[in-house]
PDB file of C-alpha atoms in Angstrom:
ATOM      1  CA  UNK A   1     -28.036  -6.101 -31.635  1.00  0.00           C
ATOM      2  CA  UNK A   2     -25.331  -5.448 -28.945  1.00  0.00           C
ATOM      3  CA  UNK A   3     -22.235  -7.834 -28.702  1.00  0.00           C
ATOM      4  CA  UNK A   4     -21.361  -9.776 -26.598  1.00  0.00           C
ATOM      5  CA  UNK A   5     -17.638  -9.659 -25.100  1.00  0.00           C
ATOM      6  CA  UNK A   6     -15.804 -12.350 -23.946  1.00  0.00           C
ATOM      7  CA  UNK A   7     -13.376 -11.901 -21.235  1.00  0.00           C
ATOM      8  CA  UNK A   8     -10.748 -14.332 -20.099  1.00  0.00           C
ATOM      9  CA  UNK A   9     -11.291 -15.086 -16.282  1.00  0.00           C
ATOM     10  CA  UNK A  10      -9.170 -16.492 -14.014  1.00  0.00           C
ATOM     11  CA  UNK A  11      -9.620 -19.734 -13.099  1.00  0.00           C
ATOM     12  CA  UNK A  12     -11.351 -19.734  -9.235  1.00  0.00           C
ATOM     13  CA  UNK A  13      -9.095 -21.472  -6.404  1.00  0.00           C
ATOM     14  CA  UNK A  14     -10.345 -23.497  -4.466  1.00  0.00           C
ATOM     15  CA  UNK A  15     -11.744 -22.546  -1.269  1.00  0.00           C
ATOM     16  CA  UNK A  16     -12.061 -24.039   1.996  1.00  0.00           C
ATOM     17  CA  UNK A  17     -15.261 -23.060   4.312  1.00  0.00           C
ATOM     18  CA  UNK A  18     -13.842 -22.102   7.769  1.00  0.00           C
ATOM     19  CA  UNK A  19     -15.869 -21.491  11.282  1.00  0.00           C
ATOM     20  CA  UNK A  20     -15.012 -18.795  13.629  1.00  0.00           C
ATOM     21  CA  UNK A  21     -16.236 -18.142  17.037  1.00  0.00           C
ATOM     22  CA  UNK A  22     -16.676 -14.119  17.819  1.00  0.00           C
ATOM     23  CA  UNK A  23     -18.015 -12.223  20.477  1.00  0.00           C
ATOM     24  CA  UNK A  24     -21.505 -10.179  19.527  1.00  0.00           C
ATOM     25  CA  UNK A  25     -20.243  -6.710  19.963  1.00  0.00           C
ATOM     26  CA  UNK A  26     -17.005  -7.954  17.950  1.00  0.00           C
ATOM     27  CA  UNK A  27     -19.146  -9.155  15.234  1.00  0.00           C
ATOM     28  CA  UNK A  28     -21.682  -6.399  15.181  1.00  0.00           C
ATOM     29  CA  UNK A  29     -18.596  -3.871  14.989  1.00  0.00           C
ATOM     30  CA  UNK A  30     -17.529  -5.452  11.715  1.00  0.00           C
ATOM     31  CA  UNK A  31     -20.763  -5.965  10.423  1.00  0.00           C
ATOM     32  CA  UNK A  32     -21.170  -1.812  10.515  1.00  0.00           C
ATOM     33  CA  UNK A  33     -17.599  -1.607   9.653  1.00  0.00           C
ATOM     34  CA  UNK A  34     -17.700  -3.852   6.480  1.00  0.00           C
ATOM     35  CA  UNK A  35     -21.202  -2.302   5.076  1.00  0.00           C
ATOM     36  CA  UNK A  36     -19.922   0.962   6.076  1.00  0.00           C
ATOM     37  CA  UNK A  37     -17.065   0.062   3.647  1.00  0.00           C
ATOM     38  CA  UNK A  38     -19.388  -1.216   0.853  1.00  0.00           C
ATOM     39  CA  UNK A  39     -18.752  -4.985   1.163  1.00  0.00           C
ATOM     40  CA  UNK A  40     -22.085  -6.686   0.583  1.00  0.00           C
ATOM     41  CA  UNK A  41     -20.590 -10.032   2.217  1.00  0.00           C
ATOM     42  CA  UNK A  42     -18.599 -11.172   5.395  1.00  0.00           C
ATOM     43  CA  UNK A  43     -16.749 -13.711   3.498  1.00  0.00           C
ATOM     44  CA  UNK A  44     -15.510 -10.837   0.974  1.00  0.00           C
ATOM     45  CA  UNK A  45     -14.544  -8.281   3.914  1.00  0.00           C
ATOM     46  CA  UNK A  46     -12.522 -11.275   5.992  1.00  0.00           C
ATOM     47  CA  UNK A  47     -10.342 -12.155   3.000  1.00  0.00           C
ATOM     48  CA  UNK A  48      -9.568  -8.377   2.371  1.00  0.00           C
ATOM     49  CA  UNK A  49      -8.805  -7.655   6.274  1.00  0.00           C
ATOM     50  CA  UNK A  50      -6.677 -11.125   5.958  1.00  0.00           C
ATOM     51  CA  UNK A  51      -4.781  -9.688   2.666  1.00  0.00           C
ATOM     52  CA  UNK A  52      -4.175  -6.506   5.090  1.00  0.00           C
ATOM     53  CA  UNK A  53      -2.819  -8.441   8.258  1.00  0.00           C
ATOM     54  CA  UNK A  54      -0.904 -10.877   6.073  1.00  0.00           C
ATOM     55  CA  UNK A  55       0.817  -7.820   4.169  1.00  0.00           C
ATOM     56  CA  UNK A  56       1.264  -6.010   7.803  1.00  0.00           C
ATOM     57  CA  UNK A  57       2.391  -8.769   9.386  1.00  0.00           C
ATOM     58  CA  UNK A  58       5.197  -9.165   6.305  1.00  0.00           C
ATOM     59  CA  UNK A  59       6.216  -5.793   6.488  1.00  0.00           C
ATOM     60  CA  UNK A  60       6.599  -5.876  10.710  1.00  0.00           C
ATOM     61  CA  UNK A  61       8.761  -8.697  10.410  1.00  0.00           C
ATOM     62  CA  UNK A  62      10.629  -8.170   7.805  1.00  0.00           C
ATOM     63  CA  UNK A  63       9.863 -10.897   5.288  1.00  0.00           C
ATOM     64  CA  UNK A  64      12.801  -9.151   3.446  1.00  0.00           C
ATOM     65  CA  UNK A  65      12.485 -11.140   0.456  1.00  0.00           C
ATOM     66  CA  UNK A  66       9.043 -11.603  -0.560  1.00  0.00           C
ATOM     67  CA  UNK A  67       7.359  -9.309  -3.163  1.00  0.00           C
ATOM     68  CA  UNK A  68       4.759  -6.331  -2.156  1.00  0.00           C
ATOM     69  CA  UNK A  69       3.614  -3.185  -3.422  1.00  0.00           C
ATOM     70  CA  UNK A  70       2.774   0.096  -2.495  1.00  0.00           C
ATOM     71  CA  UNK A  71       3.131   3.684  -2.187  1.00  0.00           C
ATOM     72  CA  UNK A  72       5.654   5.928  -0.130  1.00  0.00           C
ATOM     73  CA  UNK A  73       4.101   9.192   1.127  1.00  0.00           C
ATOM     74  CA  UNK A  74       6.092  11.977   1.676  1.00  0.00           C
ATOM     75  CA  UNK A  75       4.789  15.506   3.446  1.00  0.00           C
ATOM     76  CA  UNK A  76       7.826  17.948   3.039  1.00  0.00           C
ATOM     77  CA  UNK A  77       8.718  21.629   3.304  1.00  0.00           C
ATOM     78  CA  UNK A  78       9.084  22.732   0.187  1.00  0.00           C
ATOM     79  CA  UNK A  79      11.295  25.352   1.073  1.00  0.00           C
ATOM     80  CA  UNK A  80      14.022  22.842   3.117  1.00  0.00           C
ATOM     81  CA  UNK A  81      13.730  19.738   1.267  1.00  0.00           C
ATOM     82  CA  UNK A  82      15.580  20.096  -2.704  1.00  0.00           C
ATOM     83  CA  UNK A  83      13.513  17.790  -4.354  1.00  0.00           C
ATOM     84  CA  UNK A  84      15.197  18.147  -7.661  1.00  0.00           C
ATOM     85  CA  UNK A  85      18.457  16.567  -5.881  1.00  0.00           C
ATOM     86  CA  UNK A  86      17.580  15.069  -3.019  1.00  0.00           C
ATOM     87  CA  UNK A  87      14.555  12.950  -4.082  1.00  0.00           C
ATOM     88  CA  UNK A  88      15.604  12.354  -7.292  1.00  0.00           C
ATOM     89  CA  UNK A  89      19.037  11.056  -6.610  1.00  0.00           C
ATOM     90  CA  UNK A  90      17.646   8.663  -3.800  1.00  0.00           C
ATOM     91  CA  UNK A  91      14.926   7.505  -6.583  1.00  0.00           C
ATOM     92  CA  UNK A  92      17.253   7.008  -9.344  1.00  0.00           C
ATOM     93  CA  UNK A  93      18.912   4.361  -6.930  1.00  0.00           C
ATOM     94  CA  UNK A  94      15.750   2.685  -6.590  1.00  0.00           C
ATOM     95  CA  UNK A  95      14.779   2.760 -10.060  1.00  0.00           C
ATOM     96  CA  UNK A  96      14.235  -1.126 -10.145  1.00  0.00           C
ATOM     97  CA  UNK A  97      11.741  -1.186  -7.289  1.00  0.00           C
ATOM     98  CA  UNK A  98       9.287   2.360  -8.691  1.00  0.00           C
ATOM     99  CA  UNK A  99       6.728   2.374 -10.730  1.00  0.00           C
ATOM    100  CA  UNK A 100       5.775   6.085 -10.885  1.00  0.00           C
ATOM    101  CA  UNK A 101       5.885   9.044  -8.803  1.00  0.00           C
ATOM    102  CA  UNK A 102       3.809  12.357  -8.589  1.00  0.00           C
ATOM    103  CA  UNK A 103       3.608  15.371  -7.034  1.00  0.00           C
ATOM    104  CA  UNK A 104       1.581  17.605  -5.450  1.00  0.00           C
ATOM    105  CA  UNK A 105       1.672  21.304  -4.364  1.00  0.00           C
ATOM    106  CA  UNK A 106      -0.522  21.399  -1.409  1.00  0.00           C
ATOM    107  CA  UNK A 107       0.163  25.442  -0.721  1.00  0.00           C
ATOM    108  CA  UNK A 108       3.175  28.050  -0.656  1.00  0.00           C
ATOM    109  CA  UNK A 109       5.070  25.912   2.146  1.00  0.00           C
ATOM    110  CA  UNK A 110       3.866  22.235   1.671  1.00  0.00           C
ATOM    111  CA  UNK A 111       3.705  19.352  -0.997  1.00  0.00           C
ATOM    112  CA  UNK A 112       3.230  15.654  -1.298  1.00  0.00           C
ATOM    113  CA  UNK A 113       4.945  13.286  -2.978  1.00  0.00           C
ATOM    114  CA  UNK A 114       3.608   9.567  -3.639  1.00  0.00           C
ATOM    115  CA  UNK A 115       6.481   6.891  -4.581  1.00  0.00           C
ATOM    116  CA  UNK A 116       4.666   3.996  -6.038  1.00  0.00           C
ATOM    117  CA  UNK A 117       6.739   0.843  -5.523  1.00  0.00           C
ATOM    118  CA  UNK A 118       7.192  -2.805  -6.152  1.00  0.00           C
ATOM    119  CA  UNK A 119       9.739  -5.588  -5.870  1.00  0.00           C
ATOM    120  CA  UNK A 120      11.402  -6.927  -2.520  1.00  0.00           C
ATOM    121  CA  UNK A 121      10.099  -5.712   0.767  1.00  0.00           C
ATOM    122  CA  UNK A 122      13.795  -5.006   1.622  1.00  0.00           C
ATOM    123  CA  UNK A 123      14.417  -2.640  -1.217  1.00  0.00           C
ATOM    124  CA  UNK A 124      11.437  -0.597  -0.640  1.00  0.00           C
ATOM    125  CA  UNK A 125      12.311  -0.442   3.211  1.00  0.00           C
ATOM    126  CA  UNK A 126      15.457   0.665   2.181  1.00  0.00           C
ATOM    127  CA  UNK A 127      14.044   3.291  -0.047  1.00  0.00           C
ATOM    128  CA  UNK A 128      11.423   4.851   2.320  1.00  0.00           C
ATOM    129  CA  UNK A 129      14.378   4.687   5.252  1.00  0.00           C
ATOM    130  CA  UNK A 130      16.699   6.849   2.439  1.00  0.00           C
ATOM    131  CA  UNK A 131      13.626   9.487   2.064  1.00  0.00           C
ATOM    132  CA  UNK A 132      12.593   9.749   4.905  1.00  0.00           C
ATOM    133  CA  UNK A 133      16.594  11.156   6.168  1.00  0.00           C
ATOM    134  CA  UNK A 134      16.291  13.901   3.628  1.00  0.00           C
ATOM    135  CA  UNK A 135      16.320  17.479   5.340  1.00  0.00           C
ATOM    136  CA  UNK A 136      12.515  18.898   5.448  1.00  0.00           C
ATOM    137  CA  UNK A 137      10.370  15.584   5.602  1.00  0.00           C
ATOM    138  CA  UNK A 138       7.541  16.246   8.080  1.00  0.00           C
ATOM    139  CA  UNK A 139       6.189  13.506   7.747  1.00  0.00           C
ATOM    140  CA  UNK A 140       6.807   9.988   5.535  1.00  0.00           C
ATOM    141  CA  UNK A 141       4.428   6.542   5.335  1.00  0.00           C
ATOM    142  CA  UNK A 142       4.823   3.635   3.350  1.00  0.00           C
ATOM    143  CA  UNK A 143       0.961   1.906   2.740  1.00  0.00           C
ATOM    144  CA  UNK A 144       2.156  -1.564   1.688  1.00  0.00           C
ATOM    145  CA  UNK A 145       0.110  -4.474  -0.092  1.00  0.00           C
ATOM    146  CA  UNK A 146       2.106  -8.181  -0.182  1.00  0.00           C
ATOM    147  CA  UNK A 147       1.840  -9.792  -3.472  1.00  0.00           C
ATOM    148  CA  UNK A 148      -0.376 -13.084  -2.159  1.00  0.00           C
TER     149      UNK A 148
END
């Protein structure tokens, strides 16, 4: 006989039932889109694209003191960016706002790094604005959630 586990859920907000007006090929766009994406329901895929402009719209405006998370991605020349100073001496700065970091050799000249990051939207601007003025970044993006 198999047990049974109980898991604590959360209790459910409440929710309100909303109507929206939409053109057709608007609506048959995100119908592909959000199948295409593996939602089975509308209501599911609205509150996620919501949760995405809400945490875009934060970020834009700089709702400097509300929390988020996210990553930093950095694309760097491995042969003009130090990482063992540069990087780590910016990060060691920031060590209230990062989570974890790795690193990835991509080939002889290139590598990624991924800063994951959470606290105050204006400490991890400031942190991805400090990387990103380090000698040999080709490229640097921050993918940011806000904590909702």
């Amino acid at each position: 006989m198999s047990k049974r586990h109980s898991h604590k859920h959360r209790k459910k907000e409440p929710v309100e039932r909303i109507s929206m007006s939409l053109s057709p090929d608007l609506l048959s766009e995100f119908d592909k889109s959000m199948k295409s994406a593996g939602f089975s329901d509308r209501s599911k895929a609205i509150q996620t694209a919501l949760h995405s402009f809400i945490a875009q719209y934060d970020w834009d405006k700089g709702e400097d003191s509300r929390n988020g998370a996210g990553a930093i991605m950095m694309l760097y020349d491995n042969h003009a960016y130090n990482h063992d100073s540069e990087s780590t001496h910016v990060q060691h700065h920031y060590s209230d706002i990062i989570s974890a970091s790795t690193h990835l050799h991509l080939d002889h000249d290139n590598c990624l790094e991924t800063v994951m990051v959470k606290g105050e939207i204006r400490r991890i601007k400031e942190l991805a604005k400090k990387l990103s003025e380090n000698r040999g970044i080709k490229s640097l993006k921050v993918h940011f959630v806000s904590v909702v």
